[in-house]
Every structure is written in C-alpha cells, then in structure tokens.
Amino acid sequence: LRISFNSPNFIVCIIFYVFLFFLFLGVWPLPQTLISSTERFHLSPQAFYFGYGRQSAAQQGCSVLDAAFKRYFALIFPDYTSDGTLPFNVDKQFTVEVSVDHNDCDGYPNESSSERYNLSVFSGRASLKAVTVWGALRGLESFSQLVYQDDFGSYFVNKTDIKDFPRFQFRGILLDTSRHYLPVQAILKTLDAMAYSKFNVFHWHIVDDPSFPYQSRTFPDLSSKGAFHPMTHIYTQSDVRRVISHARMRGIRVLPEFDSPGHTKSWGKGQPDLLTPCYKGGIPSGTFGPINPALPSTYHFMATLFKEVSVVFPDSYIHLGGDEVDFSCWKSNPYVRAFMQKMGFGSDFTKLEAFYMENIVNITSALNKTSIVWQDVFDYHERIPKDTVLHIWKGTPASYYAELSRMTKAGMRVVLAAPWYINHISYGQDWHNYYTVQPLNFSGTEEQKKLVIGGEVCMWGEYVDATNLTPRLWPRASAAAERLWSDEKQTSNVDMAFPRLQDFRCKLVRRGIQAEPLYVGHCKQEYQGI
C-alpha cells in the first residue's frame, strides 16, 4: 500500500495508519519480512513455556538459551509474581519451541556468527528456528516485543510470521569509560538495552587521556596511578569478566580499545619512559606528548600489554586507535628527530606515526587478532594488513562518503561511525538524523559496498556519566539500530517510523530503561522503578 502523506483523503490515511499499527508496531528494528494477522491468542504465564525442538542441536543445559528463557519470561510477563497470584485466567498452554542448527552454547559470538532466524506464531505454539543460538536470541527478542496487554491486563500475541536477518554484521555501541568512569552496573544496563535493539558489538573505549581504569595484571601501576581513584574507579579483572559474560549471554561481542600513540596521558603516570618528553628552548618542559615511537622499550611494553589483553578479551578484534596524534611534542624532541633522520623519514611526522602503528598492528597480528583502527591510519597511507578494519569517525556526509569510496576501493573493510556521534544533542527530534543515514550511498561497485561491514553509535564521555548515559543514548541509538538491521527501502520514512519508535520507547521504559521521550505524549506504563 502506497500513499502520499500530503494526500487529502483523510479516511485512507487513517486506514493506512491502522494498517501500519497492526502490521508493524510490534517489533523494533523492523524485521526483513513480517506478516501479521488480527487473529490473536491469549497467553497466561501459568501455562506458558519455552522449550527445545526435537531436532535442535542445542538442548536443555545450553547456558545461553536456558538463561534467555528465564530472562524473556520475566520481560514478557512483568506483572507475574512468584506466588502465582495473577488477575488472569489460566488458558490453554502456549509453548515457544526453539531449534538451532549448531550447538554453540559454550562459545562467543564472532564476526561470522549468523543471526538469521524464522519465527512463526500460531494457536498454542510459536516456532523459532535459527542457525545459531545468537540468531535464536534475536528471535526471542522479536517474540517478546510481539506480546502485548489489553486494557484489562490480559496478555496476547497475534498470528505472525517473520523471516529475519541483519542488513549489516557489525552493529556497535561505543562507551567511553575514561573521561567519566561508568560503574559496571551502568554498562550491564546498556548491554541489556543493546540486546533489545539488536546491537551486537560493545566497543569499550576503556582508557584515554583523563584516566586508565583498566586494572592490568601485568602492569598494575597503570590503574593504581592512572585511574581517577585506584580502588573505586577501576575495572578489575573480575569486573571485565562480568561484562564479557553478560554480553555473551545476550549475543554481544566485547571489542576493547587501547588507543595509542595519542590519547595516552594517563598511561604515562604508571609507566615511566613510555610518553615522549616535550622540549622548549632545547630543554625538557616537564610536559609529555604521545607515546615515544623511537624507543625499543615502547614496543616491548605494548607487546606485553596486548598479550594480556588478547587473553582477557576473547573477541578476535582489538581496537588500536591511531587517531588525533599531536605531532608538536615529537617535533620538539631532539632524540625523536634524530631517530627520524636515522630512519629516513626526514621531517614527515606522518611517516613516524605510520612506523609506530605498523609495529603495533604487527604485534596484534602475531596474537591472531584482527586490528581495527580509526581512519587516520588509512589517511596517512600506513602499511597495514588487508584484514585490518578501518573506522570512519569524522567529516560531513560528503567527506565520509568519499572516504568510504577510497577505503573500499583499496579493498579494506570499513565500519561507519561518523553520522552516529550520539553524544551530541540538539533540541527537537534529532533521531531523524540518525535514522535517515544511508551507509551505502557512496560511489563504488557492489563488491566495494560489501566491504562496509556495519556501523557504530558513539557515546563519548566528556559530558556523560552514569547520571545521563541512558536517557541520552536511548531511544536515539535505536534509530541507528534499525538503519543497521532493517531493509533500507522499508524503513526510509521518519513519519512512518515515529509511532513505532514511540511504542518501542515505551517498551524500554517498561523494562526499566530510562529512555527519554521522543515528543509530547505518554506511555501506558510509566515511571515504574524510576
């Protein structure tokens, strides 16, 4: 059904929106194919069960799905109490039967994990089939969003058929825990909300100039001297394991970033001789710049640190940063300049940065990790392995589309973040800007466009801590989530998306996520637990 929103036929418009309400309001982000009926089935928590299909490769004892069944039961029936007292009549049994092709219950989601699923809902039963447990998690999320309550509190689900898979494999959220420390509980709550929007990568920008909260086993002074507080504002090894485990159970990868050679002031507090001494008038000024690329000890330290990081974080990706390197301190240091002459770099400091980054990428490659780096590394023509992933973070649409074209023409895989710097806020419905991004609208072949593996929402922490993280992030990030998951042609109109996103925002609030309002209005259930 096609209709102009300027159509004078008001009745047709009303019918159209009613049609949209029944057909699309249920699931965010919008599935690739969704066929819904007005036929509905009553659900009662006392007669509702999750189970495994006979042919499923995973069965009872699968940690990921067993935990998900308990979690989604509570999300589907938030009014249910353990003593069984409910204002609902026990109706006939309803079972959600889950079948997966591969038993990957004990593993971690990775860059090639399938998230495809098929979900069919009919009388007394729902059938959820997926290739992996990670796809089954996405299907469980969709089913949970299909369930609704009438005005009397009874639960229903409509007859529905969904065939679904993500448009992009990499759908990330970046949190910055250096500029403001985020308590572990705030990170876990963000992971919950990410799963509700089907994000699958948590990019943990864990350290930066202001603080080094990661507690290293190998170099404990990095946090004891570089964190805001050595006891209260750190992430212990136990904290990190807790975050990784929480993410795994929701099908989310944890991608750590240890950005260098710039953004490293906090590193120098706990690691002597790592940063470059700055000079003024031929003598040290007492200040320090980026990591010193002229010392062999630098690379020994980085190799040892990344050996630890590669064990602690199981994902195959490690983010190495490489952005915004200020060359002024390197230029002032006579020993760095002498090293450049020795290496034949002349006075081109981009070659010095290239030398450093190439060494760091080689270190992580030797650890069987795939490096991801900010776009500056590519812009400085650094020689890096072809499997390195490039991360676009700056520029207007025209400039980042040009960058996408250049990078993919060079055969490199790319993640786009530039249009989704969600720490920026403006009055009004700025989610429109995030929703209408077209990641593949650049000049290039179909093969080039396949190299764009996804996108990322970035929440930088200069003005964000646990007090305002959640409302600033949600539901604005969910607009990007639909862009990265759903078919672009079906989800290109913000007017059609608005009532669906408004409904989804209310679901988030019901689930304890303090998502800010999109505009004037109210949710049926508001302020519970706030």
PDB file of C-alpha atoms in Angstrom, residues 40-50 72-73 76-81 84-96 124-125 143 147-149 153-157:
ATOM      1  CA  ARG A  40      -4.784 -13.207  18.369  1.00  0.00           C
ATOM      2  CA  PHE A  41      -4.038 -15.790  21.034  1.00  0.00           C
ATOM      3  CA  HIS A  42      -4.325 -15.383  24.784  1.00  0.00           C
ATOM      4  CA  LEU A  43      -1.176 -16.002  26.849  1.00  0.00           C
ATOM      5  CA  SER A  44      -1.168 -16.928  30.510  1.00  0.00           C
ATOM      6  CA  PRO A  45       2.121 -17.035  32.447  1.00  0.00           C
ATOM      7  CA  GLN A  46       0.939 -20.134  34.360  1.00  0.00           C
ATOM      8  CA  ALA A  47       0.602 -22.015  31.073  1.00  0.00           C
ATOM      9  CA  PHE A  48       3.453 -20.528  29.049  1.00  0.00           C
ATOM     10  CA  TYR A  49       6.659 -22.447  28.342  1.00  0.00           C
ATOM     11  CA  PHE A  50       9.889 -22.249  26.412  1.00  0.00           C
ATOM     12  CA  TYR A  72      12.394 -13.349  28.466  1.00  0.00           C
ATOM     13  CA  PHE A  73       9.690 -14.920  30.599  1.00  0.00           C
ATOM     14  CA  ILE A  76       7.033 -10.920  28.568  1.00  0.00           C
ATOM     15  CA  PHE A  77       5.115 -11.155  31.865  1.00  0.00           C
ATOM     16  CA  PRO A  78       6.387  -8.270  34.030  1.00  0.00           C
ATOM     17  CA  ASP A  79       3.315  -8.488  36.296  1.00  0.00           C
ATOM     18  CA  TYR A  80       3.851 -12.141  37.167  1.00  0.00           C
ATOM     19  CA  THR A  81       4.538 -12.862  40.832  1.00  0.00           C
ATOM     20  CA  GLY A  84       1.201 -17.394  41.242  1.00  0.00           C
ATOM     21  CA  THR A  85      -1.446 -14.820  42.135  1.00  0.00           C
ATOM     22  CA  LEU A  86      -2.488 -13.050  38.963  1.00  0.00           C
ATOM     23  CA  PRO A  87      -5.639 -11.342  37.780  1.00  0.00           C
ATOM     24  CA  PHE A  88      -5.652 -13.588  34.709  1.00  0.00           C
ATOM     25  CA  ASN A  89      -7.483 -16.811  33.967  1.00  0.00           C
ATOM     26  CA  VAL A  90      -5.330 -19.814  33.139  1.00  0.00           C
ATOM     27  CA  ASP A  91      -5.931 -20.566  29.489  1.00  0.00           C
ATOM     28  CA  LYS A  92      -4.666 -23.391  27.332  1.00  0.00           C
ATOM     29  CA  GLN A  93      -0.934 -23.996  27.154  1.00  0.00           C
ATOM     30  CA  PHE A  94       1.313 -21.941  24.860  1.00  0.00           C
ATOM     31  CA  THR A  95       4.831 -23.144  24.031  1.00  0.00           C
ATOM     32  CA  VAL A  96       7.668 -21.346  22.249  1.00  0.00           C
ATOM     33  CA  GLY A 124      -0.970 -22.600  21.138  1.00  0.00           C
ATOM     34  CA  ARG A 125       2.569 -22.521  19.831  1.00  0.00           C
ATOM     35  CA  PHE A 143       8.743 -12.609  20.061  1.00  0.00           C
ATOM     36  CA  VAL A 147       3.336  -9.759  23.152  1.00  0.00           C
ATOM     37  CA  TYR A 148       1.020  -7.007  24.360  1.00  0.00           C
ATOM     38  CA  GLN A 149      -1.617  -6.373  27.051  1.00  0.00           C
ATOM     39  CA  GLY A 153      -4.171  -6.601  31.749  1.00  0.00           C
ATOM     40  CA  SER A 154      -4.549  -9.818  29.730  1.00  0.00           C
ATOM     41  CA  TYR A 155      -1.653 -10.842  27.512  1.00  0.00           C
ATOM     42  CA  PHE A 156      -1.998 -11.572  23.803  1.00  0.00           C
ATOM     43  CA  VAL A 157       0.094 -12.308  20.757  1.00  0.00           C
TER      44      VAL A 157
END
